[in-house]
Coordinates of C-alpha atoms in Angstrom, one line a residue:
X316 CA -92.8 -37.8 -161.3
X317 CA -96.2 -37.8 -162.6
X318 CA -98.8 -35.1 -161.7
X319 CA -100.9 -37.3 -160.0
X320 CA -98.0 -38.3 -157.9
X321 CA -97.5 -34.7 -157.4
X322 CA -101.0 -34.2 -156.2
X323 CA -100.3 -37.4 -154.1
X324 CA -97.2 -36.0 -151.9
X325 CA -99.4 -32.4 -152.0
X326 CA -102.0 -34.4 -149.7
X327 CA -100.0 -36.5 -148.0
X328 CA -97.9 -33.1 -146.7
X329 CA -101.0 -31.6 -146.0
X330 CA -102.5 -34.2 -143.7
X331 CA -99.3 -34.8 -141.8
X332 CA -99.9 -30.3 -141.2
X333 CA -102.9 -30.8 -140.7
X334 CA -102.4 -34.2 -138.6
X335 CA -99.5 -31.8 -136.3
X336 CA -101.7 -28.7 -136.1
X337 CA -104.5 -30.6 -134.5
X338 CA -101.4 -32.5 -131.5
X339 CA -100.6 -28.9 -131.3
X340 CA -104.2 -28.0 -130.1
X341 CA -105.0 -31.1 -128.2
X342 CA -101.6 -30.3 -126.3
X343 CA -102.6 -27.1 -126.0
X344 CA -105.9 -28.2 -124.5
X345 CA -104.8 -30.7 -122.2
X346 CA -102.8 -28.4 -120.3
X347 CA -105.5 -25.7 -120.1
X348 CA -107.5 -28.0 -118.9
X349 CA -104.7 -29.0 -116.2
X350 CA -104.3 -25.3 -115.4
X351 CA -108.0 -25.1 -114.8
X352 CA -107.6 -28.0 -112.1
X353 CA -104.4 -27.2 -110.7
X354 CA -104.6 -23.9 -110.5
X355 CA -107.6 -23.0 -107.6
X356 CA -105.6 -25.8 -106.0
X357 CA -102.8 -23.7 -106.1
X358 CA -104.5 -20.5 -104.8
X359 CA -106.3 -22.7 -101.8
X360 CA -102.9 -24.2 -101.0
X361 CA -101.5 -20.3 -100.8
X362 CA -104.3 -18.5 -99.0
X363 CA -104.1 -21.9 -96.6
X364 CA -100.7 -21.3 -95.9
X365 CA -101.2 -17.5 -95.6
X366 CA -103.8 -18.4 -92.8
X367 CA -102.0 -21.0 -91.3
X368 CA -98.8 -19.2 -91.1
X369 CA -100.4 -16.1 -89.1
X370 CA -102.5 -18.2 -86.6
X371 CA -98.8 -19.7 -86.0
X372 CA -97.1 -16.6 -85.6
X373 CA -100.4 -15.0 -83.3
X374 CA -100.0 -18.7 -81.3
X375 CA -96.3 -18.2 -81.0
X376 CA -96.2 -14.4 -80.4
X377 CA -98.8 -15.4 -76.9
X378 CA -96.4 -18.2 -76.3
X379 CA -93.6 -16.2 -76.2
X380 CA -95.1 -13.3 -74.2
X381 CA -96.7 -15.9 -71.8
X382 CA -92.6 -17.1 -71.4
X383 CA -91.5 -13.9 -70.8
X384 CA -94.1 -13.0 -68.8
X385 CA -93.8 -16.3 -66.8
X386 CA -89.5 -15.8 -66.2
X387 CA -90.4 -12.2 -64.3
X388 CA -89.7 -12.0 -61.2
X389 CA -92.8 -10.0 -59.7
X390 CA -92.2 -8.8 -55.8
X391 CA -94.6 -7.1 -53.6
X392 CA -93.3 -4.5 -51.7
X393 CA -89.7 -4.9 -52.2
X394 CA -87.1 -2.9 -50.1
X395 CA -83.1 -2.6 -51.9
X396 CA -80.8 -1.4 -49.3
X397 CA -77.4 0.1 -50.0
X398 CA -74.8 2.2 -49.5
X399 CA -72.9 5.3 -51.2
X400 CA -69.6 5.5 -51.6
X401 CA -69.7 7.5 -48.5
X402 CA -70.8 5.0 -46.3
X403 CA -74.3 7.0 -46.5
X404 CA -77.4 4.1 -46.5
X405 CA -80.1 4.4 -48.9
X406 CA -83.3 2.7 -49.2
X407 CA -85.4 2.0 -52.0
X408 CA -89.2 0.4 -51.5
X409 CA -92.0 0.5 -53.7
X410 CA -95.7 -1.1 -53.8
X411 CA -94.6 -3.5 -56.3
X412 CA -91.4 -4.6 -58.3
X413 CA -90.9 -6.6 -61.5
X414 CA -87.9 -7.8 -62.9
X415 CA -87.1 -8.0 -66.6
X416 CA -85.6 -11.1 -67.1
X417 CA -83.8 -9.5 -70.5
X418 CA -82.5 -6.5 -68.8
X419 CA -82.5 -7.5 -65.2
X420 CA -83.7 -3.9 -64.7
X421 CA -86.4 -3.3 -61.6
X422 CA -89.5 -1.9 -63.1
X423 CA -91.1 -0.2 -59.9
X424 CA -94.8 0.8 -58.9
X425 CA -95.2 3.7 -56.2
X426 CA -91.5 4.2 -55.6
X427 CA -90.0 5.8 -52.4
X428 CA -86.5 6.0 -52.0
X429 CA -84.8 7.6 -48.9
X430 CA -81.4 8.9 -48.5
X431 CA -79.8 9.4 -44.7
X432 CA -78.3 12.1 -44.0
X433 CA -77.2 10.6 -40.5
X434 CA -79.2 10.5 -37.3
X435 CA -82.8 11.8 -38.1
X436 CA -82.4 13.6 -41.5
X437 CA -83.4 11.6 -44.5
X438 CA -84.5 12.9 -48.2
X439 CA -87.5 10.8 -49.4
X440 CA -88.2 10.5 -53.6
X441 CA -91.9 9.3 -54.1
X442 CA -93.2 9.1 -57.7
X443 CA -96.2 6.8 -59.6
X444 CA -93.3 4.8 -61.3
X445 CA -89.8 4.4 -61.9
X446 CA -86.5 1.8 -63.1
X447 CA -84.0 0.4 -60.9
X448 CA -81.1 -0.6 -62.6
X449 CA -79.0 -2.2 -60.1
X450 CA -75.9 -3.2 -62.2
X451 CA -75.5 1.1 -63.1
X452 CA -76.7 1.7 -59.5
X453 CA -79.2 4.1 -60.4
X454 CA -82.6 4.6 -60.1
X455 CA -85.1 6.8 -62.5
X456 CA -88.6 7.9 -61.0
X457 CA -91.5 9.4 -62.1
X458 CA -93.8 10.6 -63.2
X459 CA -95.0 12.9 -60.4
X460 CA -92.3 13.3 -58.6
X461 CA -92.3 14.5 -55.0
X462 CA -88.8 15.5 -53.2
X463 CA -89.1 16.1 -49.4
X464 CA -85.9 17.7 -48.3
X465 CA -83.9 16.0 -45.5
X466 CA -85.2 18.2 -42.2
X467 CA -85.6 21.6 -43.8
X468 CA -89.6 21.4 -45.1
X469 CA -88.2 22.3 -47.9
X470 CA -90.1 20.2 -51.2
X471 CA -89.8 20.0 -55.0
X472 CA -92.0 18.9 -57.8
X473 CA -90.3 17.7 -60.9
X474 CA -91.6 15.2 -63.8
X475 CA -88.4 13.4 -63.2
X476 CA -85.4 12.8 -60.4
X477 CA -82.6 10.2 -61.5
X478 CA -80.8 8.8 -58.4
X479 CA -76.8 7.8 -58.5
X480 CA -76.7 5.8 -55.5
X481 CA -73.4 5.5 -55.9
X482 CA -72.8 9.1 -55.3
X483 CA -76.4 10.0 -53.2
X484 CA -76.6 12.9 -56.5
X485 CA -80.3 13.7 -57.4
X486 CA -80.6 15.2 -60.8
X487 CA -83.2 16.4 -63.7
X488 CA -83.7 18.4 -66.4
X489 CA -87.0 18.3 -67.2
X490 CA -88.2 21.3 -65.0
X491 CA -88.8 22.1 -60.9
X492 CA -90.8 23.7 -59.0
X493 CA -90.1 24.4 -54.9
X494 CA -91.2 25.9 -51.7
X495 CA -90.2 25.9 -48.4
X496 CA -89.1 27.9 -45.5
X497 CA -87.0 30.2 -47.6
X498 CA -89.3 30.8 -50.7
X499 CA -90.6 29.1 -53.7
X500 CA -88.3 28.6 -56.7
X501 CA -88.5 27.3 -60.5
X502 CA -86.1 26.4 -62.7
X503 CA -85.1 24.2 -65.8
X504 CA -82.8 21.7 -63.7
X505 CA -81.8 20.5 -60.7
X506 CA -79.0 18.9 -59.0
X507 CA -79.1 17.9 -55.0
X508 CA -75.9 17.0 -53.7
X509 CA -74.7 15.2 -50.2
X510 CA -78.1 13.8 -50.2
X511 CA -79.6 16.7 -49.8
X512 CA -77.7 19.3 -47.6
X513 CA -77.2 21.3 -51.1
X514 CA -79.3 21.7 -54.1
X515 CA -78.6 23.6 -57.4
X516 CA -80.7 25.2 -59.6
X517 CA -80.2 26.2 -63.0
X518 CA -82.7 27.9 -65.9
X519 CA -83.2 28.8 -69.0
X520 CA -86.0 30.0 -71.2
X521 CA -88.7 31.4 -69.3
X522 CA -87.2 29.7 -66.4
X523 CA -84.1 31.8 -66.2
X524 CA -83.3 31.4 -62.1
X525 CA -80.2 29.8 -60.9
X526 CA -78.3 29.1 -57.9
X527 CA -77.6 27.1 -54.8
X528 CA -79.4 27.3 -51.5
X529 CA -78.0 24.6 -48.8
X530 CA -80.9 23.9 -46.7
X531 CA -80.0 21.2 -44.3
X532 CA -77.3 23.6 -43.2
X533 CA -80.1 26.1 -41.6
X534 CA -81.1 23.2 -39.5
X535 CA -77.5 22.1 -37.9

């Protein structure tokens, strides 16, 4: 092979580098320009969706809530009667009632609840709310609870009273305080059994009293 064939293939190789560096960049080019175009497309599409997503989920959550809200059952001025497992009737009335179709649990406004003791003598529970929860048959009031003791004038103040009606037991723990005809009393807990004809007291901390006093029997 000559020189000047040499020289010859020499230029020919570097055309066809030449020739495949400049596809390279025009490939290169074409798809930064496409990236330039298909890219804020992109980001609109995903800031769209973001939006669109969360006005569906703030759409759904009212639809939902406005389901819910739509399967209570609201009553005005309900009254549950029962019985204990003595035979001893209860009542439970409140200003208002709504059930929770999830639960089926009572939420009540302005609660009163009284327990017969027979003839006359009734205990009365008032509070500013409370639960019903019929399948357990129990009932939790308060806040502001208000206990008037079945014919003795004796009454008790507690943040709490929960109510087995299948038993007629009052209990809580979250502190009492009492006065009636044979004192005033505080305590940590409280327990009042046969629907009121005995009531237990127990302390601790600064509330240290315990014991039982059984007023309904003063009044037989």
């Amino acid at each position: 092979m000559s020189d000047r064939d040499a020289q010859e293939a020499r230029k020919r190789a570097d055309e066809a580098r030449v020739a495949q560096a400049g596809e390279r960049w025009r490939a290169r080019s074409r798809r930064v320009k496409l990236y330039r175009r298909v890219l804020p497309i992109l980001i609109l599409m995903l800031a769209g969706g973001a939006l669109t997503w969360t006005v569906f989920r703030t759409v759904m959550s009212g639809v939902e809530r406005k389901a819910s809200e739509s399967r209570e059952i609201r009553l005005d001025n309900p009254m549950f009667h029962g019985q204990d497992a003595q035979g001893r009737s209860f009542v439970i009335g409140a200003q208002g009632a709504i059930r929770d179709p999830a639960t089926g649990y009572f939420r009540l406004v302005g609660p009163l609840l009284r327990l017969n003791l027979g003839g006359r003598k009734t205990t009365e529970l008032t509070a500013d709310g409370g639960t019903y929860i019929e399948t357990e048959r129990k009932v939790v009031i308060g806040p502001n609870v208000k206990i008037s003791d079945g014919g003795s004038g004796f009454v008790l103040t507690t943040p709490e009273a929960v109510v087995d009606t299948n038993t007629g037991v009052v209990t809580g723990d979250k502190g009492v305080q009492g006065q009636g005809p044979l004192g005033t009393i505080n305590a940590s807990s409280y327990a009042i059994y046969d629907q009121g004809q005995r009531v237990v007291f127990s302390g601790q901390g600064d509330n240290k009293i315990s014991g039982t006093i059984n007023p309904a029997g003063s009044g037989k």
